PDB file of N, CA and C in Angstrom:
ATOM      1  N   UNK A   1       1.001  -0.953   0.084  1.00  0.00           N
ATOM      2  CA  UNK A   1       0.265   0.104  -0.190  1.00  0.00           C
ATOM      3  C   UNK A   1       0.993   1.748   0.076  1.00  0.00           C
ATOM      4  N   UNK A   2       1.629   1.301   0.974  1.00  0.00           N
ATOM      5  CA  UNK A   2       3.048   2.369   1.380  1.00  0.00           C
ATOM      6  C   UNK A   2       3.778   2.840  -0.533  1.00  0.00           C
ATOM      7  N   UNK A   3       3.506   1.996  -1.109  1.00  0.00           N
ATOM      8  CA  UNK A   3       4.288   1.489  -2.553  1.00  0.00           C
ATOM      9  C   UNK A   3       3.553   2.170  -3.769  1.00  0.00           C
ATOM     10  N   UNK A   4       1.557   2.300  -3.569  1.00  0.00           N
ATOM     11  CA  UNK A   4       1.067   2.943  -3.704  1.00  0.00           C
ATOM     12  C   UNK A   4       0.711   4.212  -3.630  1.00  0.00           C
ATOM     13  N   UNK A   5       0.633   4.420  -2.467  1.00  0.00           N
ATOM     14  CA  UNK A   5       0.431   5.566  -1.925  1.00  0.00           C
ATOM     15  C   UNK A   5       1.512   6.651  -2.215  1.00  0.00           C
ATOM     16  N   UNK A   6       2.262   6.338  -2.120  1.00  0.00           N
ATOM     17  CA  UNK A   6       3.887   7.433  -1.908  1.00  0.00           C
ATOM     18  C   UNK A   6       3.804   8.538  -3.129  1.00  0.00           C
ATOM     19  N   UNK A   7       3.159   7.339  -4.470  1.00  0.00           N
ATOM     20  CA  UNK A   7       3.804   8.884  -5.746  1.00  0.00           C
ATOM     21  C   UNK A   7       2.439   9.450  -5.498  1.00  0.00           C
ATOM     22  N   UNK A   8       1.076   9.422  -4.537  1.00  0.00           N
ATOM     23  CA  UNK A   8       0.559  10.204  -4.651  1.00  0.00           C
ATOM     24  C   UNK A   8      -0.411  11.271  -3.674  1.00  0.00           C
ATOM     25  N   UNK A   9       0.315  10.513  -3.099  1.00  0.00           N
ATOM     26  CA  UNK A   9       0.046  11.341  -1.561  1.00  0.00           C
ATOM     27  C   UNK A   9       1.861  11.744  -0.556  1.00  0.00           C
ATOM     28  N   UNK A  10       1.782  13.061   0.163  1.00  0.00           N
ATOM     29  CA  UNK A  10       3.064  12.638   0.153  1.00  0.00           C
ATOM     30  C   UNK A  10       2.771  12.148   1.647  1.00  0.00           C
ATOM     31  N   UNK A  11       4.032  10.879   1.658  1.00  0.00           N
ATOM     32  CA  UNK A  11       4.491  10.627   3.597  1.00  0.00           C
ATOM     33  C   UNK A  11       4.769  11.102   3.859  1.00  0.00           C
ATOM     34  N   UNK A  12       3.935  11.958   4.896  1.00  0.00           N
ATOM     35  CA  UNK A  12       4.796  12.116   6.441  1.00  0.00           C
ATOM     36  C   UNK A  12       5.943  11.894   7.039  1.00  0.00           C
ATOM     37  N   UNK A  13       4.647  10.898   7.425  1.00  0.00           N
ATOM     38  CA  UNK A  13       5.985   9.967   8.708  1.00  0.00           C
ATOM     39  C   UNK A  13       5.504   8.387   8.545  1.00  0.00           C
ATOM     40  N   UNK A  14       6.930   7.809   8.452  1.00  0.00           N
ATOM     41  CA  UNK A  14       7.105   6.319   7.821  1.00  0.00           C
ATOM     42  C   UNK A  14       7.500   6.054   9.638  1.00  0.00           C
ATOM     43  N   UNK A  15       6.308   4.945  10.021  1.00  0.00           N
ATOM     44  CA  UNK A  15       6.866   4.024  10.752  1.00  0.00           C
ATOM     45  C   UNK A  15       6.867   2.307  10.864  1.00  0.00           C
ATOM     46  N   UNK A  16       6.897   2.070   9.694  1.00  0.00           N
ATOM     47  CA  UNK A  16       6.824   0.857   9.266  1.00  0.00           C
ATOM     48  C   UNK A  16       8.274  -0.047   9.857  1.00  0.00           C
ATOM     49  N   UNK A  17       9.591   1.067   9.040  1.00  0.00           N
ATOM     50  CA  UNK A  17      10.788  -0.043   9.531  1.00  0.00           C
ATOM     51  C   UNK A  17      10.946  -0.643  11.073  1.00  0.00           C
ATOM     52  N   UNK A  18      10.598   0.851  12.609  1.00  0.00           N
ATOM     53  CA  UNK A  18      10.428   0.973  14.120  1.00  0.00           C
ATOM     54  C   UNK A  18      10.061  -0.055  14.317  1.00  0.00           C
ATOM     55  N   UNK A  19       8.837  -0.580  13.701  1.00  0.00           N
ATOM     56  CA  UNK A  19       8.033  -0.959  14.172  1.00  0.00           C
ATOM     57  C   UNK A  19       7.113  -2.395  13.635  1.00  0.00           C
ATOM     58  N   UNK A  20       8.309  -3.001  12.932  1.00  0.00           N
ATOM     59  CA  UNK A  20       8.436  -4.418  10.977  1.00  0.00           C
ATOM     60  C   UNK A  20       8.532  -5.417  13.000  1.00  0.00           C
ATOM     61  N   UNK A  21       8.912  -5.611  13.684  1.00  0.00           N
ATOM     62  CA  UNK A  21       9.084  -6.703  14.412  1.00  0.00           C
ATOM     63  C   UNK A  21       8.164  -6.421  15.972  1.00  0.00           C
ATOM     64  N   UNK A  22       7.829  -5.206  16.460  1.00  0.00           N
ATOM     65  CA  UNK A  22       6.700  -5.502  17.250  1.00  0.00           C
ATOM     66  C   UNK A  22       5.801  -5.917  16.721  1.00  0.00           C
ATOM     67  N   UNK A  23       4.816  -6.152  18.070  1.00  0.00           N
ATOM     68  CA  UNK A  23       3.796  -7.160  18.312  1.00  0.00           C
ATOM     69  C   UNK A  23       2.772  -6.762  17.844  1.00  0.00           C
ATOM     70  N   UNK A  24       2.669  -5.089  17.724  1.00  0.00           N
ATOM     71  CA  UNK A  24       1.772  -4.088  17.745  1.00  0.00           C
ATOM     72  C   UNK A  24       1.302  -3.403  16.412  1.00  0.00           C
ATOM     73  N   UNK A  25       0.640  -2.194  16.317  1.00  0.00           N
ATOM     74  CA  UNK A  25       0.758  -1.921  14.738  1.00  0.00           C
ATOM     75  C   UNK A  25       2.132  -1.080  14.080  1.00  0.00           C
ATOM     76  N   UNK A  26       2.017  -0.952  13.098  1.00  0.00           N
ATOM     77  CA  UNK A  26       2.935  -0.240  12.547  1.00  0.00           C
ATOM     78  C   UNK A  26       2.617   0.480  11.178  1.00  0.00           C
ATOM     79  N   UNK A  27       2.560   1.665  10.690  1.00  0.00           N
ATOM     80  CA  UNK A  27       2.442   1.864   9.054  1.00  0.00           C
ATOM     81  C   UNK A  27       2.590   3.622   9.249  1.00  0.00           C
ATOM     82  N   UNK A  28       2.273   4.175   8.452  1.00  0.00           N
ATOM     83  CA  UNK A  28       2.684   5.429   8.162  1.00  0.00           C
ATOM     84  C   UNK A  28       1.456   6.372   7.723  1.00  0.00           C
ATOM     85  N   UNK A  29       1.946   7.867   7.759  1.00  0.00           N
ATOM     86  CA  UNK A  29       0.790   8.990   7.767  1.00  0.00           C
ATOM     87  C   UNK A  29       1.095   9.253   6.543  1.00  0.00           C
ATOM     88  N   UNK A  30       0.557  10.168   5.915  1.00  0.00           N
ATOM     89  CA  UNK A  30      -0.395  10.631   5.260  1.00  0.00           C
ATOM     90  C   UNK A  30      -0.876  12.280   5.266  1.00  0.00           C
ATOM     91  N   UNK A  31      -0.260  13.295   3.975  1.00  0.00           N
ATOM     92  CA  UNK A  31      -1.137  14.308   4.183  1.00  0.00           C
ATOM     93  C   UNK A  31      -1.734  14.193   2.985  1.00  0.00           C
ATOM     94  N   UNK A  32      -3.617  14.598   3.211  1.00  0.00           N
ATOM     95  CA  UNK A  32      -4.230  14.237   2.043  1.00  0.00           C
ATOM     96  C   UNK A  32      -4.083  15.914   1.850  1.00  0.00           C
ATOM     97  N   UNK A  33      -4.730  16.476   0.467  1.00  0.00           N
ATOM     98  CA  UNK A  33      -5.330  17.427  -0.050  1.00  0.00           C
ATOM     99  C   UNK A  33      -5.268  18.398   0.619  1.00  0.00           C
ATOM    100  N   UNK A  34      -6.389  18.667   1.796  1.00  0.00           N
ATOM    101  CA  UNK A  34      -6.802  19.746   2.913  1.00  0.00           C
ATOM    102  C   UNK A  34      -6.187  19.541   3.323  1.00  0.00           C
ATOM    103  N   UNK A  35      -5.108  18.783   4.481  1.00  0.00           N
ATOM    104  CA  UNK A  35      -4.390  19.075   5.121  1.00  0.00           C
ATOM    105  C   UNK A  35      -4.844  18.016   6.416  1.00  0.00           C
ATOM    106  N   UNK A  36      -5.327  17.198   5.755  1.00  0.00           N
ATOM    107  CA  UNK A  36      -5.365  16.676   7.017  1.00  0.00           C
ATOM    108  C   UNK A  36      -4.680  15.208   7.366  1.00  0.00           C
ATOM    109  N   UNK A  37      -4.642  14.482   8.085  1.00  0.00           N
ATOM    110  CA  UNK A  37      -3.273  13.913   8.347  1.00  0.00           C
ATOM    111  C   UNK A  37      -3.963  12.462   8.772  1.00  0.00           C
ATOM    112  N   UNK A  38      -4.065  11.545   7.905  1.00  0.00           N
ATOM    113  CA  UNK A  38      -4.193  10.019   7.373  1.00  0.00           C
ATOM    114  C   UNK A  38      -3.635   8.782   8.500  1.00  0.00           C
ATOM    115  N   UNK A  39      -3.712   8.606   9.639  1.00  0.00           N
ATOM    116  CA  UNK A  39      -2.782   7.757   9.937  1.00  0.00           C
ATOM    117  C   UNK A  39      -3.278   5.980   9.618  1.00  0.00           C
ATOM    118  N   UNK A  40      -2.351   5.366   8.719  1.00  0.00           N
ATOM    119  CA  UNK A  40      -2.483   3.945   7.660  1.00  0.00           C
ATOM    120  C   UNK A  40      -1.456   3.068   8.359  1.00  0.00           C
ATOM    121  N   UNK A  41      -2.425   2.152   9.309  1.00  0.00           N
ATOM    122  CA  UNK A  41      -1.024   1.114  10.955  1.00  0.00           C
ATOM    123  C   UNK A  41      -2.100  -0.218  10.089  1.00  0.00           C
ATOM    124  N   UNK A  42      -0.982  -1.115   9.847  1.00  0.00           N
ATOM    125  CA  UNK A  42      -1.575  -2.406   9.882  1.00  0.00           C
ATOM    126  C   UNK A  42      -1.103  -3.033  11.231  1.00  0.00           C
ATOM    127  N   UNK A  43      -2.014  -4.253  12.063  1.00  0.00           N
ATOM    128  CA  UNK A  43      -1.862  -4.734  12.578  1.00  0.00           C
ATOM    129  C   UNK A  43      -1.267  -6.048  12.447  1.00  0.00           C
ATOM    130  N   UNK A  44      -0.192  -7.280  13.127  1.00  0.00           N
ATOM    131  CA  UNK A  44       0.554  -7.809  13.467  1.00  0.00           C
ATOM    132  C   UNK A  44      -0.200  -9.026  14.540  1.00  0.00           C
ATOM    133  N   UNK A  45      -0.453  -9.856  13.380  1.00  0.00           N
ATOM    134  CA  UNK A  45      -1.014 -10.773  14.170  1.00  0.00           C
ATOM    135  C   UNK A  45      -0.439 -11.618  14.781  1.00  0.00           C
ATOM    136  N   UNK A  46      -0.513 -12.773  16.136  1.00  0.00           N
ATOM    137  CA  UNK A  46       0.117 -13.341  16.724  1.00  0.00           C
ATOM    138  C   UNK A  46       0.615 -14.828  15.925  1.00  0.00           C
ATOM    139  N   UNK A  47       1.760 -15.461  16.172  1.00  0.00           N
ATOM    140  CA  UNK A  47       2.780 -16.311  15.246  1.00  0.00           C
ATOM    141  C   UNK A  47       1.357 -17.015  15.626  1.00  0.00           C
ATOM    142  N   UNK A  48       1.405 -18.189  14.355  1.00  0.00           N
ATOM    143  CA  UNK A  48      -0.257 -19.058  14.074  1.00  0.00           C
ATOM    144  C   UNK A  48      -1.262 -18.738  14.173  1.00  0.00           C
ATOM    145  N   UNK A  49      -1.422 -17.945  13.841  1.00  0.00           N
ATOM    146  CA  UNK A  49      -2.952 -17.259  13.847  1.00  0.00           C
ATOM    147  C   UNK A  49      -3.257 -16.358  12.558  1.00  0.00           C
ATOM    148  N   UNK A  50      -4.297 -15.928  12.037  1.00  0.00           N
ATOM    149  CA  UNK A  50      -4.767 -14.913  10.582  1.00  0.00           C
ATOM    150  C   UNK A  50      -4.590 -14.113  11.120  1.00  0.00           C
ATOM    151  N   UNK A  51      -4.109 -12.854   9.718  1.00  0.00           N
ATOM    152  CA  UNK A  51      -4.614 -11.564  10.694  1.00  0.00           C
ATOM    153  C   UNK A  51      -5.868 -10.747  11.323  1.00  0.00           C
ATOM    154  N   UNK A  52      -4.995 -10.086  11.958  1.00  0.00           N
ATOM    155  CA  UNK A  52      -7.152  -9.486  12.855  1.00  0.00           C
ATOM    156  C   UNK A  52      -7.352  -8.294  12.514  1.00  0.00           C
ATOM    157  N   UNK A  53      -8.236  -7.787  12.251  1.00  0.00           N
ATOM    158  CA  UNK A  53      -9.071  -6.850  11.393  1.00  0.00           C
ATOM    159  C   UNK A  53      -8.672  -5.463  12.870  1.00  0.00           C
ATOM    160  N   UNK A  54      -8.056  -4.764  12.265  1.00  0.00           N
ATOM    161  CA  UNK A  54      -7.882  -3.847  12.854  1.00  0.00           C
ATOM    162  C   UNK A  54      -8.340  -2.144  12.856  1.00  0.00           C
TER     163      UNK A  54
END
């Protein structure tokens, strides 16, 4: 998703690498044309379980 969005909207803050191995959420913030900050996060599922909606 980051690869698809980055050419279209400015990525304000990328947190994916800092939280890649953490059990919690990781993602990035984008700014929309109106100046609103939108956070896009992915939640890591526990090992051996499927992904959970977050």
